[in-house]
Amino acid sequence: MSDLIVPNSLANVLRLHRPFIIVDEAHNSRTELAFDMLARFKPSGIMELTATPDTVRTPTNVLHSVSAAELKAEQMIKLPIVLETESNWQQCLAYAIHKRESLEHIALEEQRQGFEYLRPIVLIQAEAKSKVRETLDIYAVLNELENNQNIPREQIALATGDEKELEKITAKYPKGILDKACKIKYVITQKALAEGWDCPFAYILVSMASVQSSTAVEQLLGRILRQPNASHRQSEQLNQSYAYVVSKSFSDTAEALRDSLVEGAGFDTKEAAEFVKAGTGEQARLDFGNSKIIVKPITIPLTEKPDLKSVTPTVKKKVEWNNKTNELTIITPLTKEETVELTKTVSQLESVQQIEKGAEVSRQSIEYFQTPAELGKEFKVPLLALSVQGELQLFDDPEALEYPWNLTTVDAKVLHDDISILNSAYASNDFGTLDIDETKGKVKVTFLPKLQRDLGLVYKPENWDEVKLATWLCKNILEESLTHEAKRNFVLAWLNDLLSKDDFDLARTNTQKYIIRQLIEKRINILRKEAVNDAYQNFLFGNDELHKITVSNEQEYQFNFHPNIYAPSRDDNGEYGYYAFNKHYYGRIGAFDSGEEFACACWLDQQAVKGNIEFWVRNLVRKEGCSFYLQKGNGRFYPDFICKLPNGKILVVEYKGADKWEAAKDDRQIGELWTNLSEGQCKFIMIKDKRFDMIESLLS
């Protein structure tokens, strides 16, 4: 009998309640043991939270993802990551120290202007200690900081399995390492810091070890990305992260760093390419993993065959030898160190000189393409502003308008669709009986016919009448814009209208009160939106002297296309054709909705190449911080393309399919009004049927 006794335990209580389980850092719970543990709780559902979902071994069902660009737009992370490489580890560390000091100087200046306290911190990833060779372990780095860089020991914390100085800091100060009294400016670690360790002050990552061979760098990157107080600082330098890596090859390091962002931090491949940038112009020209680098192969005729078997894989993949023509082709520019390595594969002086000359030419033949955003060109577009008794405010919500709304009982009518919804819900419920079959001794199920079910509801509910039901509905319908009296009268009138219909008595109405509540809420919401839209139309196109709509050139009433914030849900992947856009404001470009829209984008880019447009952007829809919009009474209008003309004026282009032309009348109205109010600074046009010629007259 003891085997049949269910033990008293919290686990059994949870099983009985079928909990909904939320698993944070879910990438750490992908083993059979972890899944078995979750299953034993008999959960009603499991939601996983992770920046790096498993897509291979035990694939995660990703329901929603947030891109790095969206996090940047919400001011939650510091991007881009500015990367510098240096082969000398002491010099690399010195560069990072200098950068930290310059950032601290900027932070102090901002603090005097009222910004929050900020103490930039450097995370240094040291090498593991080795018994067979000398390594740049934590004590070697500590010695360098103290003796050669004159950094006080009190400003340095060691964080390893043996050295737990961060834990002591957390215990000592109320706000831990973020506390003003804390003096830590450098944290030396070897492997990844403890998961969950949060330090938005961490701005700079220094890696003593090769990025390619380090798994810890993935998590350390995440430590320097978090934006302090989730709010952008005044200086752009404090809105970026910095990485200094001991390496001879900038290109390989940049590629490895991007891979780490994709594999370890959950970045999209295109985002990683955008958000890792060279710290110097010279290194930018060596970023061969960046699609903006255009490299011209250099062919060198040689009188002897080089011994390419003797070179490292890095050099080998940068060159090709053609036995038929006796030519060596440099596919990717060689560094000076790699050039020296390659010259050792030949014996003749002439061949050495030819290789040296070709390598130098290859380094000079690099073209680096930069977008207008990367060049720092400003792109601001005036929004609609609301003037209320002479004071301006951004017009981003029509509910801000004062509009008379009197919810009368005249509108409290049950619609035909309401009856259909109630009947459909009523008919979908199966009624039946469960009994024991006397002959077979088994459970039998008998479904009741609709008539018998309806007869079962011919009664007056014991604890309900029309007034009590109306009171319950009023209590559970939330609409702050209504007075209690107006809501009560409307609900009573709607309820009485329903009870007057055939097949709707109090008993049935009471059983469907939750559906009825939703129907009444929906009806009230529709009536309120109609009132708002009427007020909006009267306000924009009427003669209201107290409230005026305007277009202002003041900065707070302009939309700013931030150089580092562009987060399309989908990138253009060539669905409607391939075209190398030259004048798009960003390196990425959002997907197009149709082939005609794609053709319009190509036409605009061609005009930009001709000099008729300075640059343009594929506008995004409903992306906070990334989308220009014009407010309407029933939503927002997000035009397809925003162009900046050479004279500084703004041109907005909306492309509409012929089948959607009539429905877009209100979009045309608000666009034309925006144009008229801008005093010649802004232009708007909506076209269809590929009438790109209609845009040309606006380009002058």
XYZ file of C-alpha atoms in Angstrom:
700
model
C 0.000 0.000 0.000
C 2.899 2.371 0.716
C 3.716 2.355 -3.004
C 0.280 3.816 -3.740
C 0.672 6.763 -1.366
C 1.375 10.047 -3.181
C 3.989 12.011 -1.239
C 3.278 15.576 -0.161
C 5.586 17.811 -2.203
C 5.672 21.160 -3.967
C 6.335 19.302 -7.224
C 3.029 17.434 -6.908
C 1.193 20.680 -6.138
C 2.650 22.183 -9.303
C 1.643 19.115 -11.334
C -1.957 19.469 -10.174
C -2.026 23.105 -11.323
C -0.455 22.418 -14.771
C 1.857 25.481 -14.500
C 3.013 27.690 -17.348
C 6.817 27.560 -17.103
C 9.148 30.377 -18.148
C 12.762 29.290 -18.726
C 15.341 32.083 -18.753
C 18.715 31.539 -20.478
C 17.050 28.566 -22.187
C 20.165 27.723 -24.215
C 21.525 26.175 -21.003
C 18.565 23.772 -20.681
C 18.760 21.660 -23.855
C 19.731 18.242 -22.446
C 17.459 15.199 -22.129
C 17.666 15.539 -18.359
C 16.463 19.160 -18.528
C 13.565 18.274 -20.831
C 12.598 15.335 -18.610
C 12.610 17.589 -15.541
C 10.299 20.092 -17.246
C 7.964 17.324 -18.460
C 7.526 16.003 -14.908
C 5.815 19.245 -13.907
C 3.107 18.530 -16.531
C 3.208 22.148 -17.735
C 0.357 23.709 -19.689
C 3.013 25.518 -21.694
C 6.708 26.433 -21.732
C 8.134 29.775 -22.828
C 11.884 30.024 -23.357
C 13.881 33.243 -23.214
C 17.303 33.279 -24.827
C 19.509 35.417 -27.041
C 20.950 32.324 -28.738
C 18.244 29.761 -29.554
C 19.410 26.296 -30.576
C 18.749 25.839 -34.292
C 20.637 22.572 -34.886
C 20.788 19.949 -32.143
C 17.425 20.476 -30.378
C 15.834 23.237 -32.476
C 13.865 25.879 -30.600
C 10.423 26.900 -31.810
C 11.119 30.639 -32.188
C 7.836 32.546 -31.924
C 9.275 36.038 -31.669
C 12.712 37.528 -32.061
C 14.048 41.024 -31.495
C 16.854 42.191 -33.757
C 19.952 43.995 -32.572
C 18.918 47.044 -34.608
C 15.592 47.144 -32.750
C 17.417 46.952 -29.409
C 19.666 49.775 -30.610
C 16.569 51.795 -31.550
C 15.180 51.225 -28.059
C 18.508 52.497 -26.646
C 19.209 49.175 -24.917
C 22.576 48.282 -26.463
C 25.741 50.092 -27.550
C 26.428 49.622 -31.251
C 28.421 49.484 -33.459
C 31.426 47.605 -32.058
C 34.525 49.544 -33.088
C 37.330 47.024 -33.637
C 41.093 47.577 -33.638
C 43.797 44.909 -33.879
C 47.429 45.165 -32.828
C 50.046 42.420 -32.961
C 51.959 43.760 -29.929
C 49.929 42.894 -26.809
C 51.347 45.707 -24.675
C 50.566 48.292 -27.338
C 47.077 46.814 -27.764
C 46.465 47.196 -24.037
C 47.814 50.761 -24.124
C 45.357 51.669 -26.909
C 42.465 50.338 -24.813
C 43.616 52.315 -21.749
C 43.812 55.497 -23.817
C 40.314 54.898 -25.204
C 38.920 54.317 -21.693
C 40.436 57.562 -20.444
C 39.014 59.533 -23.384
C 35.554 58.039 -22.798
C 35.752 58.901 -19.098
C 36.644 62.501 -19.959
C 33.546 62.718 -22.190
C 31.395 61.124 -19.471
C 32.590 63.671 -16.881
C 31.773 66.541 -19.245
C 28.279 65.142 -19.752
C 27.837 64.619 -16.008
C 28.459 68.337 -15.480
C 25.602 68.957 -17.918
C 23.213 66.816 -15.877
C 23.728 63.331 -17.325
C 23.933 60.242 -15.102
C 27.209 59.146 -13.511
C 29.279 56.883 -15.758
C 32.669 55.219 -15.224
C 33.751 53.348 -18.401
C 35.216 49.914 -17.618
C 37.607 47.718 -19.610
C 37.088 43.926 -19.655
C 40.373 42.142 -20.359
C 40.315 38.517 -21.433
C 43.652 36.950 -20.530
C 45.070 33.658 -21.766
C 45.009 30.491 -19.696
C 48.114 29.724 -17.651
C 50.332 27.060 -19.215
C 53.020 24.807 -17.737
C 54.862 24.417 -21.047
C 54.965 27.981 -22.391
C 54.747 31.560 -21.255
C 51.247 32.986 -21.669
C 49.503 36.298 -21.162
C 47.601 35.057 -18.122
C 45.780 37.258 -15.611
C 48.921 37.901 -13.556
C 50.963 38.914 -16.598
C 48.236 41.395 -17.539
C 47.980 42.602 -13.919
C 51.740 43.179 -13.821
C 51.583 45.161 -17.078
C 48.766 47.369 -15.794
C 50.458 48.074 -12.470
C 54.125 48.413 -13.415
C 54.126 49.674 -17.019
C 50.812 51.524 -17.247
C 50.748 52.897 -13.657
C 47.191 51.714 -12.975
C 46.523 51.578 -9.189
C 45.681 48.090 -7.890
C 42.438 49.421 -6.354
C 41.173 50.136 -9.890
C 41.676 46.513 -10.994
C 39.511 43.474 -10.221
C 40.412 39.856 -10.952
C 37.537 37.535 -11.871
C 38.462 33.870 -12.210
C 37.584 30.605 -10.521
C 40.189 31.328 -7.821
C 40.068 35.126 -7.732
C 36.529 36.315 -6.901
C 37.083 40.032 -6.416
C 33.854 40.983 -8.222
C 31.853 39.133 -5.573
C 33.623 41.142 -2.871
C 32.761 44.374 -4.683
C 29.092 43.355 -4.947
C 29.028 42.692 -1.208
C 30.890 45.903 -0.324
C 28.935 48.509 -2.292
C 25.119 48.990 -2.405
C 25.141 49.227 -6.212
C 28.077 46.894 -6.689
C 30.507 47.847 -9.430
C 28.132 50.639 -10.580
C 28.390 52.427 -7.232
C 30.014 55.881 -7.302
C 32.270 54.879 -4.406
C 33.637 51.908 -6.367
C 36.960 52.629 -8.102
C 37.172 49.624 -10.435
C 38.040 50.566 -14.016
C 39.606 47.311 -15.230
C 38.339 43.731 -14.878
C 40.712 40.900 -15.812
C 39.159 37.513 -16.503
C 40.072 34.365 -18.366
C 36.838 32.580 -19.199
C 33.344 34.020 -19.432
C 32.073 35.962 -16.445
C 29.219 34.526 -14.409
C 25.958 34.418 -16.356
C 23.701 37.236 -15.297
C 26.596 39.508 -14.245
C 25.418 42.917 -15.347
C 27.697 45.903 -15.908
C 26.464 48.524 -18.390
C 29.626 50.543 -17.577
C 31.683 47.952 -19.491
C 32.591 49.649 -22.764
C 35.820 48.047 -23.937
C 36.795 44.421 -24.499
C 40.484 43.560 -24.772
C 41.318 40.030 -25.886
C 44.839 38.785 -25.254
C 43.879 35.449 -26.826
C 42.995 34.864 -30.442
C 39.318 35.569 -31.012
C 39.107 32.573 -33.355
C 40.039 30.145 -30.584
C 37.968 31.641 -27.784
C 34.457 30.643 -26.850
C 34.464 32.968 -23.834
C 34.678 36.029 -26.098
C 31.073 35.415 -27.158
C 29.712 36.051 -23.660
C 32.213 38.812 -22.951
C 30.951 40.644 -26.036
C 27.487 40.608 -24.506
C 28.900 42.275 -21.378
C 30.063 45.381 -23.264
C 26.908 45.820 -25.351
C 24.455 46.928 -22.655
C 23.598 50.635 -22.716
C 23.802 52.377 -19.314
C 20.304 53.222 -18.015
C 18.901 52.085 -21.398
C 19.276 55.660 -22.608
C 21.510 57.160 -25.280
C 24.181 59.592 -24.172
C 24.827 62.938 -25.811
C 28.139 61.855 -27.339
C 27.974 59.116 -29.952
C 31.257 57.733 -28.606
C 29.377 56.705 -25.451
C 26.737 54.919 -27.536
C 29.288 52.518 -29.052
C 31.268 49.514 -27.827
C 34.973 48.919 -28.414
C 37.076 45.799 -28.967
C 40.888 45.615 -28.989
C 42.328 42.263 -30.041
C 45.923 41.041 -30.109
C 46.132 39.827 -33.712
C 48.209 40.200 -36.869
C 45.199 39.933 -39.210
C 42.427 42.497 -38.955
C 40.357 40.756 -41.634
C 40.399 37.372 -39.883
C 39.691 38.969 -36.513
C 36.745 40.981 -37.851
C 35.316 37.860 -39.485
C 35.731 35.852 -36.257
C 34.159 38.624 -34.214
C 31.152 38.703 -36.526
C 30.845 34.924 -36.240
C 30.900 35.274 -32.455
C 28.065 37.806 -32.613
C 25.989 35.441 -34.747
C 26.717 32.245 -32.839
C 27.116 33.569 -29.314
C 25.032 36.756 -29.133
C 22.148 35.889 -31.452
C 22.861 38.519 -34.130
C 21.567 38.199 -37.667
C 24.391 37.708 -40.186
C 23.675 41.020 -41.914
C 23.454 42.812 -38.577
C 26.834 41.440 -37.563
C 28.330 42.711 -40.813
C 26.862 46.168 -40.182
C 27.712 46.459 -36.501
C 31.414 45.516 -36.497
C 33.415 48.469 -37.798
C 37.082 49.245 -38.057
C 38.506 51.754 -35.599
C 40.905 53.265 -38.142
C 40.641 54.043 -41.837
C 43.686 51.901 -42.611
C 42.139 48.843 -40.959
C 38.786 49.530 -42.642
C 40.547 48.899 -45.946
C 41.602 45.482 -44.629
C 38.102 44.409 -43.583
C 37.700 41.901 -46.403
C 34.735 40.213 -44.722
C 32.775 43.414 -45.182
C 30.683 43.409 -48.352
C 31.528 47.106 -48.817
C 35.144 46.270 -49.589
C 35.799 45.999 -53.319
C 39.023 44.105 -54.064
C 40.647 43.851 -57.485
C 42.739 40.653 -57.944
C 46.371 41.256 -58.908
C 48.127 38.823 -61.298
C 51.922 38.417 -61.128
C 53.949 36.556 -63.820
C 56.731 34.456 -62.245
C 59.572 32.473 -63.762
C 59.369 29.851 -61.028
C 56.576 28.045 -59.186
C 56.162 29.120 -55.549
C 56.046 26.400 -52.890
C 52.580 27.185 -51.517
C 52.577 24.031 -49.387
C 54.950 25.747 -46.988
C 52.714 28.767 -46.198
C 50.041 29.072 -43.534
C 46.366 28.429 -44.445
C 45.651 32.161 -44.087
C 48.112 33.053 -46.841
C 47.212 30.036 -48.965
C 43.557 31.084 -49.289
C 44.591 34.557 -50.439
C 46.550 33.446 -53.504
C 46.183 31.123 -56.507
C 48.827 29.625 -58.841
C 48.101 28.905 -62.500
C 50.417 26.177 -63.876
C 49.450 26.862 -67.495
C 50.264 30.586 -67.493
C 52.879 30.559 -64.684
C 50.999 33.355 -62.934
C 50.368 33.987 -59.244
C 47.086 35.766 -58.490
C 46.633 37.663 -55.239
C 42.894 37.311 -54.606
C 42.845 39.122 -51.260
C 45.410 41.780 -50.304
C 48.339 40.528 -48.255
C 49.618 42.201 -45.114
C 53.311 43.055 -44.899
C 53.920 40.054 -42.637
C 52.077 37.743 -45.053
C 54.072 39.182 -47.965
C 57.338 38.276 -46.232
C 55.985 34.748 -45.676
C 55.026 34.408 -49.350
C 58.425 35.628 -50.648
C 60.052 32.705 -48.834
C 58.294 30.310 -51.237
C 60.524 31.424 -54.139
C 64.310 31.444 -54.520
C 65.000 33.988 -57.277
C 65.438 37.680 -56.343
C 63.333 38.749 -59.325
C 60.429 36.600 -58.103
C 60.740 38.059 -54.595
C 60.607 41.594 -56.004
C 57.634 40.738 -58.193
C 55.702 39.371 -55.202
C 56.568 42.417 -53.060
C 55.487 44.775 -55.831
C 52.252 42.851 -56.477
C 51.385 42.742 -52.769
C 51.848 46.498 -52.474
C 49.628 47.065 -55.522
C 46.969 44.753 -54.047
C 46.861 46.821 -50.856
C 46.477 50.025 -52.853
C 43.752 48.632 -55.135
C 41.164 48.338 -52.359
C 38.042 50.471 -52.694
C 35.967 51.036 -49.568
C 32.314 51.895 -50.116
C 30.573 53.869 -47.351
C 26.862 54.591 -47.127
C 25.564 58.109 -46.411
C 24.764 56.914 -42.871
C 28.377 55.757 -42.361
C 29.627 59.070 -43.691
C 27.580 60.769 -40.965
C 25.257 62.619 -43.318
C 22.231 64.055 -41.551
C 18.771 62.839 -42.552
C 15.930 64.623 -40.769
C 12.336 64.844 -41.941
C 9.700 67.235 -40.492
C 6.724 65.573 -38.795
C 3.250 66.939 -38.266
C 2.995 69.062 -35.128
C -0.076 70.193 -33.232
C -0.441 73.830 -32.212
C -2.732 74.173 -29.207
C -3.320 77.819 -28.296
C 0.097 78.703 -29.666
C 2.031 75.832 -28.031
C 3.470 73.055 -30.202
C 3.356 69.330 -29.477
C 4.107 66.332 -31.672
C 0.989 65.099 -33.431
C 1.365 61.347 -32.932
C -2.010 60.411 -31.450
C -5.422 61.641 -32.678
C -6.820 60.863 -29.215
C -4.995 64.007 -28.071
C -7.564 66.052 -29.971
C -10.517 67.360 -28.046
C -13.522 65.741 -29.620
C -17.160 65.704 -28.507
C -18.317 62.148 -27.983
C -21.765 61.444 -26.715
C -22.490 57.717 -26.604
C -26.234 57.668 -27.135
C -28.636 54.753 -26.882
C -29.529 55.356 -30.544
C -26.342 53.473 -31.475
C -27.024 50.646 -29.016
C -28.310 48.225 -31.610
C -27.447 44.560 -31.925
C -25.948 44.055 -35.372
C -26.571 41.089 -37.639
C -22.902 40.064 -37.242
C -23.364 40.042 -33.449
C -26.255 37.565 -33.750
C -24.197 35.371 -36.087
C -21.277 35.287 -33.635
C -23.545 34.392 -30.697
C -25.364 31.679 -32.682
C -22.102 30.238 -33.972
C -20.625 30.039 -30.475
C -23.853 28.551 -29.142
C -24.080 25.896 -31.859
C -20.432 24.848 -31.536
C -20.905 23.640 -27.964
C -21.793 19.938 -27.820
C -24.236 18.853 -25.124
C -24.566 15.231 -24.087
C -24.797 12.650 -21.311
C -22.330 10.116 -19.922
C -23.872 6.876 -18.611
C -23.104 3.158 -18.113
C -24.457 0.745 -20.730
C -26.395 -1.865 -18.672
C -25.792 -4.668 -21.189
C -22.093 -4.138 -21.870
C -21.057 -2.387 -18.657
C -19.136 0.297 -20.598
C -19.386 4.075 -20.591
C -21.648 5.423 -23.318
C -21.919 8.996 -24.617
C -25.218 10.333 -25.932
C -25.385 13.761 -27.575
C -28.584 15.748 -27.008
C -30.421 17.229 -29.947
C -30.484 21.059 -30.172
C -34.222 21.242 -29.330
C -33.803 19.285 -26.098
C -30.809 21.460 -25.189
C -32.787 24.644 -25.788
C -35.665 23.311 -23.666
C -33.179 22.833 -20.873
C -32.529 26.608 -20.879
C -36.166 27.675 -20.573
C -35.829 29.003 -17.057
C -35.077 32.189 -15.196
C -31.570 32.202 -13.678
C -31.740 32.024 -9.917
C -29.312 34.891 -9.162
C -29.606 37.013 -12.295
C -32.023 39.498 -13.837
C -31.627 42.124 -16.581
C -30.352 44.800 -14.189
C -27.788 42.512 -12.519
C -26.544 41.300 -15.891
C -26.243 44.887 -17.154
C -24.386 45.839 -13.961
C -21.931 42.955 -14.452
C -21.325 43.988 -18.059
C -20.718 47.634 -17.082
C -18.267 46.584 -14.393
C -16.275 44.422 -16.818
C -16.260 46.787 -19.797
C -13.295 49.139 -19.408
C -13.661 52.422 -21.273
C -12.146 55.384 -19.446
C -13.516 57.979 -21.861
C -17.120 57.222 -20.834
C -19.048 58.288 -17.778
C -20.618 55.479 -15.780
C -24.105 56.761 -16.614
C -23.450 56.837 -20.384
C -22.000 53.333 -20.308
C -24.870 51.954 -18.192
C -27.552 53.439 -20.468
C -25.813 52.095 -23.574
C -25.397 48.592 -22.114
C -29.019 48.443 -20.928
C -30.298 49.541 -24.336
C -28.058 47.003 -26.151
C -29.101 44.211 -23.775
C -32.813 44.982 -24.131
C -32.443 44.977 -27.911
C -30.803 41.520 -27.723
C -33.521 40.113 -25.414
C -36.167 41.249 -27.881
C -34.703 38.944 -30.549
C -36.037 35.453 -31.177
C -34.248 32.639 -29.306
C -32.591 35.074 -26.857
C -33.967 34.896 -23.343
C -32.275 35.821 -20.074
C -30.997 32.268 -19.457
C -29.182 31.990 -22.783
C -27.959 35.584 -22.604
C -26.525 34.930 -19.163
C -24.581 31.862 -20.389
C -23.030 33.954 -23.183
C -22.278 37.075 -21.147
C -18.503 36.876 -21.766
C -19.016 36.915 -25.540
C -21.614 39.687 -25.150
C -19.105 41.767 -23.177
C -16.606 41.475 -26.060
C -19.258 42.460 -28.623
C -20.309 45.548 -26.675
C -16.661 46.557 -26.098
C -16.013 46.208 -29.824
C -19.063 48.310 -30.684
C -18.101 51.084 -28.247
C -14.539 51.072 -29.588
C -15.780 51.420 -33.183
C -18.056 54.343 -32.229
C -15.222 56.056 -30.367
C -12.855 55.694 -33.348
C -15.529 57.104 -35.658
C -15.848 60.133 -33.352
C -12.055 60.557 -33.287
C -11.854 60.315 -37.079
C -14.643 62.885 -37.519
C -12.812 65.240 -35.162
C -9.564 64.556 -37.029
C -11.087 65.373 -40.413
C -12.656 68.553 -39.059
C -9.436 69.494 -37.320
C -7.148 68.999 -40.322
C -9.405 70.295 -43.033
C -11.834 72.508 -41.057
C -11.523 75.979 -39.542
C -10.596 75.332 -35.922
C -8.855 78.504 -34.725
C -7.756 77.120 -31.324
C -6.080 74.003 -32.726
C -3.890 74.092 -35.808
C -1.749 71.492 -37.544
C 1.674 72.615 -38.685
C 5.003 71.375 -40.029
C 7.903 72.649 -37.956
C 11.643 72.647 -38.665
C 12.418 72.578 -34.944
C 14.507 69.524 -34.068
C 12.063 68.011 -31.570
C 9.354 67.912 -34.262
C 11.515 66.180 -36.866
C 12.103 62.496 -37.432
C 15.815 61.674 -37.433
C 17.028 58.641 -39.388
C 19.768 57.589 -36.983
C 22.918 56.324 -38.751
C 23.014 53.119 -36.675
C 19.313 52.386 -36.271
C 17.569 50.555 -39.095
C 15.768 47.309 -38.245
C 13.799 45.738 -41.098
C 11.808 42.628 -40.201
C 13.029 41.169 -43.491
C 15.934 42.284 -45.653
C 15.658 42.493 -49.412
C 16.814 39.075 -50.611
C 16.363 39.499 -54.344
C 12.785 38.193 -54.363
C 11.856 40.611 -57.160
C 15.287 40.913 -58.757
C 18.881 41.807 -57.917
C 20.121 45.369 -58.000
C 23.206 46.954 -56.424
C 21.740 49.995 -54.684
C 24.362 52.751 -54.515
C 22.568 55.586 -52.765
C 20.434 53.938 -50.105
C 21.026 55.689 -46.772
C 21.840 52.423 -44.984
C 23.837 49.349 -45.977
C 20.795 47.148 -45.304
C 17.522 47.616 -47.150
C 14.092 46.403 -46.081
C 12.196 43.887 -48.221
C 9.810 45.151 -50.897
C 6.113 44.358 -51.008
C 5.879 43.925 -54.769
C 7.865 43.890 -57.984
C 6.519 47.341 -58.895
C 7.710 48.760 -55.574
C 11.145 47.224 -56.228
C 11.182 48.836 -59.695
C 10.360 52.194 -58.091
C 13.319 51.798 -55.699
C 15.639 51.010 -58.629
C 14.411 54.111 -60.489
C 15.018 56.328 -57.443
C 18.537 54.925 -57.008
C 19.301 55.575 -60.680
C 18.168 59.176 -60.247
C 20.447 59.442 -57.216
C 23.412 58.166 -59.239
C 22.639 60.876 -61.819
C 22.753 63.481 -59.036
C 19.028 64.281 -58.956
C 18.661 62.764 -55.467
C 21.339 62.942 -52.757
C 20.233 59.704 -51.049
C 17.051 57.845 -50.137
C 15.717 55.235 -47.730
C 13.243 52.380 -47.893
C 10.948 53.457 -45.055
C 9.935 50.758 -42.573
C 6.454 50.159 -41.175
C 5.689 50.287 -37.449
C 9.331 50.136 -36.357
C 9.787 52.481 -33.422
C 12.801 54.709 -33.979
C 13.218 53.536 -37.590
C 10.002 54.688 -39.292
C 8.840 58.054 -40.570
C 5.058 58.440 -40.450
C 2.205 60.898 -40.920
C -0.533 60.607 -38.309
C -4.094 59.937 -39.468
C -7.357 59.640 -37.563
C -7.443 55.854 -37.890
C -3.766 55.016 -37.756
C -0.438 56.053 -39.214
C 0.665 56.390 -42.813
C 4.167 55.013 -43.456
C 5.257 56.135 -46.972
C 7.427 53.744 -48.997
C 10.398 55.986 -49.787
C 11.934 59.111 -48.270
C 14.434 61.017 -50.426
C 16.754 63.871 -49.598
C 17.301 66.138 -52.604
C 20.588 67.930 -53.371
C 19.042 71.265 -52.302
C 18.191 69.858 -48.860
C 14.461 69.462 -49.507
C 12.590 66.250 -48.729
C 10.670 64.161 -51.274
C 8.294 61.437 -50.077
C 7.218 58.811 -52.618
C 4.424 56.292 -52.089
C 3.851 53.554 -54.641
C 0.359 52.056 -54.811
C -0.946 49.148 -56.808
C -3.909 50.061 -58.981
C -6.187 47.827 -56.897
C -5.385 49.831 -53.742
C -5.565 53.313 -55.217
C -9.077 54.240 -54.092
C -8.542 52.931 -50.559
C -5.477 55.180 -50.215
C -7.407 58.444 -50.551
C -6.771 59.472 -46.918
C -3.034 58.764 -47.389
C -2.970 61.156 -50.345
C -4.871 63.771 -48.355
C -2.489 63.766 -45.400
C 0.565 63.694 -47.703
C -0.678 66.692 -49.680
C -1.547 68.569 -46.474
C 1.957 67.863 -45.114
C 3.405 69.279 -48.358
C 1.263 72.431 -48.245
C 2.118 73.153 -44.610
C 5.889 72.712 -45.127
C 6.232 76.005 -47.028
C 8.075 74.401 -49.923
C 10.504 72.303 -47.846
C 8.706 68.993 -48.399
C 7.176 67.305 -51.436
C 4.828 64.327 -51.644
C 3.645 62.169 -54.496
C 1.721 58.920 -54.799
C 2.046 57.045 -58.080
C 0.758 53.855 -59.688
C 1.232 51.912 -62.940
C 5.007 52.624 -62.916
C 4.456 56.293 -63.728
C 7.926 57.216 -62.519
C 7.943 60.142 -64.956
C 5.527 61.915 -62.596
C 8.304 62.065 -59.983
C 10.783 63.790 -62.316
C 9.086 67.187 -62.134
C 9.567 67.174 -58.350
C 13.321 66.538 -58.560
C 14.187 69.994 -59.818
